[in-house]
Coordinates of C-alpha atoms in Angstrom, one line a residue:
M1 CA -13.1 13.1 8.1
S2 CA -13.4 15.2 4.5
D3 CA -11.8 14.5 1.2
T4 CA -9.1 17.9 1.6
N5 CA -8.1 15.8 5.1
D6 CA -7.6 12.4 2.1
E7 CA -5.9 13.7 0.2
F8 CA -3.7 15.9 2.2
W9 CA -2.6 12.0 3.8
M10 CA -3.4 10.3 0.3
R11 CA -0.2 12.5 -0.8
H12 CA 2.0 11.5 2.0
A13 CA 1.7 8.1 1.1
L14 CA 3.1 8.9 -2.8
M15 CA 5.5 9.7 -1.1
L16 CA 6.2 6.5 0.4
A17 CA 5.6 5.3 -2.3
R18 CA 8.6 6.5 -4.2
R19 CA 10.6 5.5 -1.7
A20 CA 9.2 2.2 -2.4
W21 CA 9.8 2.5 -5.6
D22 CA 13.7 3.9 -5.3
E23 CA 14.6 1.0 -3.3
G24 CA 13.1 -1.1 -6.0
E25 CA 10.5 -2.0 -5.3
V26 CA 6.7 -2.1 -6.0
P27 CA 6.0 1.2 -5.5
V28 CA 3.1 1.2 -2.5
G29 CA 2.9 2.9 0.5
A30 CA 0.2 3.5 3.5
V31 CA -0.1 5.8 6.1
L32 CA -2.1 4.8 9.2
V33 CA -3.9 7.9 11.2
H34 CA -5.3 8.3 14.4
A35 CA -6.6 11.8 15.0
G36 CA -5.9 13.4 13.1
R37 CA -1.8 11.8 14.0
I38 CA 0.2 8.8 11.7
I39 CA 0.9 6.6 14.1
G40 CA 2.4 4.2 11.1
E41 CA 3.6 4.7 8.4
G42 CA 5.4 2.1 6.0
W43 CA 6.1 1.0 2.2
N44 CA 6.7 -2.1 0.2
R45 CA 9.9 -3.9 1.0
P46 CA 9.6 -7.6 0.6
I47 CA 12.3 -7.7 -1.7
G48 CA 14.7 -6.4 0.3
H49 CA 13.8 -7.5 3.8
H50 CA 13.5 -11.2 2.0
D51 CA 10.0 -11.2 3.4
P52 CA 7.0 -11.3 1.6
T53 CA 4.4 -9.7 4.4
A54 CA 6.5 -7.1 3.8
H55 CA 3.8 -4.9 2.3
A56 CA 3.6 -1.0 2.8
E57 CA -0.3 -1.4 5.4
I58 CA 1.6 -4.6 7.2
M59 CA 4.4 -1.5 8.0
A60 CA 1.7 0.4 8.8
I61 CA 0.1 -1.1 11.0
R62 CA 2.6 -3.4 12.6
Q63 CA 4.8 0.5 13.5
G64 CA 1.3 1.7 14.4
G65 CA 0.5 -1.0 17.4
Q66 CA 4.2 -0.4 18.8
N67 CA 3.3 3.0 19.0
V68 CA 0.0 2.9 20.4
E69 CA 1.0 -0.5 22.6
N70 CA -1.7 -2.5 21.4
Y71 CA -2.5 -5.0 18.3
R72 CA -6.0 -3.1 18.1
L73 CA -6.0 -0.3 15.9
L74 CA -9.7 1.3 16.9
D75 CA -11.1 4.6 15.1
T76 CA -8.1 4.3 12.8
T77 CA -8.0 5.0 9.7
L78 CA -5.1 3.2 6.7
Y79 CA -4.5 5.0 2.7
V80 CA -2.5 2.9 1.3
T81 CA -2.5 3.6 -2.7
L82 CA -3.1 0.5 -3.9
E83 CA -6.6 -1.7 -2.7
P84 CA -4.7 -3.9 -0.3
C85 CA -4.5 -7.9 -0.7
V86 CA -6.1 -10.8 0.7
M87 CA -3.3 -10.4 3.6
C88 CA -3.1 -6.8 3.8
A89 CA -7.0 -6.9 3.6
G90 CA -7.1 -10.1 7.0
A91 CA -4.4 -7.9 8.5
M92 CA -6.9 -4.6 8.5
V93 CA -9.6 -7.5 10.3
H94 CA -7.6 -8.4 13.3
S95 CA -6.5 -4.8 13.8
R96 CA -10.2 -3.5 13.7
I97 CA -8.4 -0.2 11.9
A98 CA -12.3 1.5 11.4
R99 CA -11.1 2.6 7.9
L100 CA -9.5 2.4 4.6
V101 CA -8.5 4.6 1.6
F102 CA -6.9 3.6 -1.5
G103 CA -6.3 5.4 -4.5
A104 CA -5.5 2.4 -7.1
R105 CA -7.5 -0.5 -7.8
D106 CA -5.7 -3.5 -8.3
E107 CA -8.0 -5.8 -10.3
K108 CA -5.7 -9.2 -10.2
T109 CA -5.5 -9.3 -6.2
G110 CA -7.7 -6.1 -4.7
A111 CA -9.3 -7.2 -1.2
A112 CA -11.7 -4.4 -0.9
G113 CA -14.1 -5.7 -4.0
S114 CA -12.6 -5.8 -7.3
L115 CA -11.4 -10.0 -6.4
L116 CA -12.7 -11.0 -3.3
D117 CA -14.4 -8.1 -0.5
V118 CA -12.7 -10.0 2.4
L119 CA -13.0 -6.2 4.1
G120 CA -17.3 -5.4 4.0
H121 CA -17.9 -10.0 4.0
P122 CA -20.9 -10.3 6.1
G123 CA -18.9 -13.4 8.1
M124 CA -15.8 -11.2 9.4
N125 CA -16.5 -10.3 13.2
H126 CA -15.5 -6.9 11.6
Q127 CA -16.1 -5.1 8.2
V128 CA -13.6 -2.2 7.5
Q129 CA -15.3 1.8 5.9
I130 CA -13.9 1.5 2.4
D131 CA -13.6 5.0 0.4
E132 CA -11.8 4.7 -3.0
G133 CA -10.4 6.4 -5.4
V134 CA -9.0 9.2 -3.7
L135 CA -6.4 10.8 -6.2
A136 CA -6.3 7.1 -8.7
A137 CA -5.1 8.3 -11.3
E138 CA -1.9 9.5 -9.3
C139 CA -1.7 6.5 -7.6
A140 CA -2.2 4.5 -11.0
A141 CA 0.0 5.9 -12.5
M142 CA 2.8 5.6 -10.3
L143 CA 2.3 2.4 -10.7
S144 CA 2.0 2.1 -14.5
D145 CA 4.9 4.0 -14.7
F146 CA 7.0 1.5 -12.5
F147 CA 5.9 -1.5 -14.3
R148 CA 7.1 0.5 -17.9
H149 CA 10.0 1.8 -15.8
R150 CA 10.5 -2.0 -15.0
R151 CA 9.9 -3.2 -18.2
A152 CA 12.6 -1.0 -20.4
E153 CA 15.7 -1.9 -18.0
K154 CA 14.8 -5.2 -18.8
K155 CA 14.6 -5.1 -22.3
A156 CA 18.2 -3.0 -22.2
L157 CA 19.4 -6.4 -20.2
R158 CA 18.5 -8.8 -22.8
E159 CA 20.4 -6.2 -25.6
A160 CA 23.0 -6.0 -24.0
N161 CA 23.8 -9.4 -23.7
K162 CA 22.8 -9.9 -26.8
L163 CA 25.4 -7.9 -28.1
T164 CA 28.6 -9.0 -25.5
S165 CA 28.1 -13.3 -25.8
R166 CA 28.1 -12.5 -30.1

């Protein structure tokens, strides 16, 4: 896969991350690609779905399995704007995804090398090839902008509550 294609698919994942932001969710997007076409896509939706497993990667993997009518997603590449967590990395191993391409690292919960390396662990029955840093600056900026915006909203709400409680 060429770097140009990786950037193309990551831009699609960024567009999906923006949908998460618009829904009030942490902006992470994921696209599952097989043979040059999308078979699954998702964005973070745990708040709206009342489901802690509704991460972007899980949503894309579920859709991919439905589309190919198989829980094994052989020869696929998952593009994600943020390094996957342990749950999502485990789902990738179980579904036999061949390759992960992610944008920004997640130093706190990343399971593709930052905190843990679930995808390359020698004890796993499947290893996933990892390519990181595709559009990393854009992916990281979206997340930091989201959290900055969220903190500003909370501060404004606190200040408004102070004024009304006087």
